[in-house]
PDB file of C-alpha atoms in Angstrom:
ATOM      1  CA  MET D  87      94.182  31.115  31.472  1.00 43.00           C
ATOM      2  CA  SER D  88      91.305  29.564  29.632  1.00 49.00           C
ATOM      3  CA  TYR D  89      91.471  27.437  26.605  1.00 52.00           C
ATOM      4  CA  ILE D  90      89.047  27.401  23.649  1.00 56.00           C
ATOM      5  CA  ILE D  91      89.196  24.033  21.773  1.00 54.00           C
ATOM      6  CA  SER D  92      87.458  23.381  18.614  1.00 55.00           C
ATOM      7  CA  ARG D  93      85.380  20.386  17.900  1.00 55.00           C
ATOM      8  CA  ASP D  94      87.989  18.962  15.655  1.00 56.00           C
ATOM      9  CA  GLN D  95      90.654  19.225  18.401  1.00 55.00           C
ATOM     10  CA  TYR D  96      88.286  17.361  20.877  1.00 55.00           C
ATOM     11  CA  VAL D  97      87.467  14.651  18.338  1.00 57.00           C
ATOM     12  CA  SER D  98      91.026  14.048  17.410  1.00 59.00           C
ATOM     13  CA  GLY D  99      92.003  13.880  21.258  1.00 60.00           C
ATOM     14  CA  PHE D 100      89.110  11.370  21.756  1.00 58.00           C
ATOM     15  CA  MET D 101      90.280   9.277  18.671  1.00 61.00           C
ATOM     16  CA  MET D 102      93.883   9.247  20.270  1.00 61.00           C
ATOM     17  CA  MET D 103      92.449   7.984  23.466  1.00 60.00           C
ATOM     18  CA  ILE D 104      90.627   5.126  21.596  1.00 59.00           C
ATOM     19  CA  LEU D 105      93.794   4.107  19.855  1.00 60.00           C
ATOM     20  CA  THR D 106      95.541   3.559  23.270  1.00 64.00           C
ATOM     21  CA  GLY D 107      95.567   0.089  24.865  1.00 64.00           C
ATOM     22  CA  TRP D 108      93.754   1.031  28.075  1.00 64.00           C
ATOM     23  CA  ALA D 109      90.898   2.604  26.202  1.00 66.00           C
ATOM     24  CA  LYS D 110      90.446  -0.571  24.248  1.00 69.00           C
ATOM     25  CA  ALA D 111      90.181  -2.420  27.465  1.00 70.00           C
ATOM     26  CA  VAL D 112      87.593   0.102  28.867  1.00 73.00           C
ATOM     27  CA  VAL D 113      85.500  -0.333  25.560  1.00 72.00           C
ATOM     28  CA  PHE D 114      85.788  -4.114  25.946  1.00 73.00           C
ATOM     29  CA  VAL D 115      84.568  -4.150  29.516  1.00 74.00           C
ATOM     30  CA  PHE D 116      81.680  -1.828  28.586  1.00 76.00           C
ATOM     31  CA  ALA D 117      80.854  -4.025  25.599  1.00 76.00           C
ATOM     32  CA  ILE D 118      80.731  -7.231  27.746  1.00 75.00           C
ATOM     33  CA  SER D 119      78.632  -5.381  30.351  1.00 76.00           C
ATOM     34  CA  ALA D 120      76.154  -4.206  27.766  1.00 76.00           C
ATOM     35  CA  THR D 121      75.878  -7.642  26.297  1.00 74.00           C
ATOM     36  CA  PHE D 122      75.444  -9.274  29.692  1.00 72.00           C
ATOM     37  CA  LEU D 123      72.694  -6.624  30.530  1.00 73.00           C
ATOM     38  CA  ILE D 124      70.770  -7.519  27.356  1.00 71.00           C
ATOM     39  CA  VAL D 125      71.018 -11.330  28.040  1.00 70.00           C
ATOM     40  CA  VAL D 126      69.859 -10.798  31.645  1.00 68.00           C
ATOM     41  CA  LEU D 127      66.978  -8.615  30.552  1.00 68.00           C
ATOM     42  CA  ALA D 128      66.039 -11.361  28.096  1.00 66.00           C
ATOM     43  CA  GLY D 129      65.903 -13.692  31.211  1.00 69.00           C
ATOM     44  CA  VAL D 130      68.298 -16.333  29.646  1.00 69.00           C
ATOM     45  CA  ILE D 131      70.807 -16.536  32.535  1.00 67.00           C
ATOM     46  CA  PRO D 132      69.618 -18.065  35.908  1.00 73.00           C
ATOM     47  CA  ALA D 133      69.959 -16.001  39.068  1.00 72.00           C
ATOM     48  CA  PRO D 134      73.027 -17.725  40.563  1.00 77.00           C
ATOM     49  CA  PHE D 135      75.088 -17.140  37.496  1.00 75.00           C
ATOM     50  CA  ARG D 136      73.979 -13.583  37.362  1.00 73.00           C
ATOM     51  CA  ARG D 137      75.415 -13.021  40.955  1.00 79.00           C
ATOM     52  CA  LEU D 138      78.613 -14.762  40.094  1.00 77.00           C
ATOM     53  CA  TRP D 139      79.023 -12.478  36.899  1.00 74.00           C
ATOM     54  CA  ALA D 140      78.291  -9.379  38.976  1.00 76.00           C
ATOM     55  CA  LYS D 141      81.061 -10.191  41.227  1.00 78.00           C
ATOM     56  CA  PHE D 142      83.436 -10.897  38.420  1.00 74.00           C
ATOM     57  CA  GLN D 143      82.478  -7.548  36.751  1.00 74.00           C
ATOM     58  CA  THR D 144      83.079  -5.646  40.028  1.00 77.00           C
ATOM     59  CA  LEU D 145      86.487  -7.238  40.569  1.00 76.00           C
ATOM     60  CA  GLY D 146      87.392  -6.451  36.884  1.00 73.00           C
ATOM     61  CA  GLY D 147      86.158  -2.875  37.212  1.00 72.00           C
ATOM     62  CA  PHE D 148      88.387  -2.207  40.243  1.00 77.00           C
ATOM     63  CA  LEU D 149      91.375  -3.794  38.619  1.00 74.00           C
ATOM     64  CA  LEU D 150      90.861  -1.761  35.490  1.00 71.00           C
ATOM     65  CA  ALA D 151      90.442   1.446  37.500  1.00 72.00           C
ATOM     66  CA  GLY D 152      93.430   0.676  39.502  1.00 74.00           C
ATOM     67  CA  PHE D 153      95.488   0.281  36.410  1.00 72.00           C
ATOM     68  CA  VAL D 154      94.219   3.375  34.732  1.00 67.00           C
ATOM     69  CA  LEU D 155      94.834   5.457  37.825  1.00 69.00           C
ATOM     70  CA  SER D 156      98.339   4.111  38.365  1.00 72.00           C
ATOM     71  CA  ARG D 157      99.409   5.331  34.885  1.00 67.00           C
ATOM     72  CA  THR D 158     100.263   9.007  35.101  1.00 66.00           C
ATOM     73  CA  ASP D 159     101.145   9.165  31.459  1.00 66.00           C
ATOM     74  CA  LEU D 160      97.588   8.411  30.351  1.00 63.00           C
ATOM     75  CA  ALA D 161      96.228  11.826  31.409  1.00 61.00           C
ATOM     76  CA  GLN D 162      99.239  13.688  30.002  1.00 65.00           C
ATOM     77  CA  GLY D 163      98.727  11.872  26.631  1.00 62.00           C
ATOM     78  CA  PHE D 164      95.082  12.831  26.510  1.00 59.00           C
ATOM     79  CA  PHE D 165      95.743  16.482  27.232  1.00 61.00           C
ATOM     80  CA  ARG D 166      98.482  16.555  24.630  1.00 65.00           C
ATOM     81  CA  ALA D 167      96.228  14.950  21.977  1.00 59.00           C
ATOM     82  CA  THR D 168      93.524  17.533  22.697  1.00 59.00           C
ATOM     83  CA  GLY D 169      95.951  20.390  22.570  1.00 60.00           C
ATOM     84  CA  LEU D 170      95.270  21.421  26.226  1.00 54.00           C
ATOM     85  CA  ASP D 171      98.802  21.043  27.538  1.00 49.00           C
TER      86      ASP D 171
END
């Protein structure tokens, strides 16, 4: 069975995801990564700190991914919000 979803259903599902706690954490991690990338491209941070920050981001990314994957209710909430359940 195939589903046809409207743009409004998709946007409302996306907004429901944004309102959940884990989505805020994902947005926060991406915002910090983007800020760091801009600072690095500007050449402000010396190389040793860049390597340390890269290790910290990798660890944080794995922890965040593990948390999201361990929560089975997150996917169900997204599909329910988009009307795909």
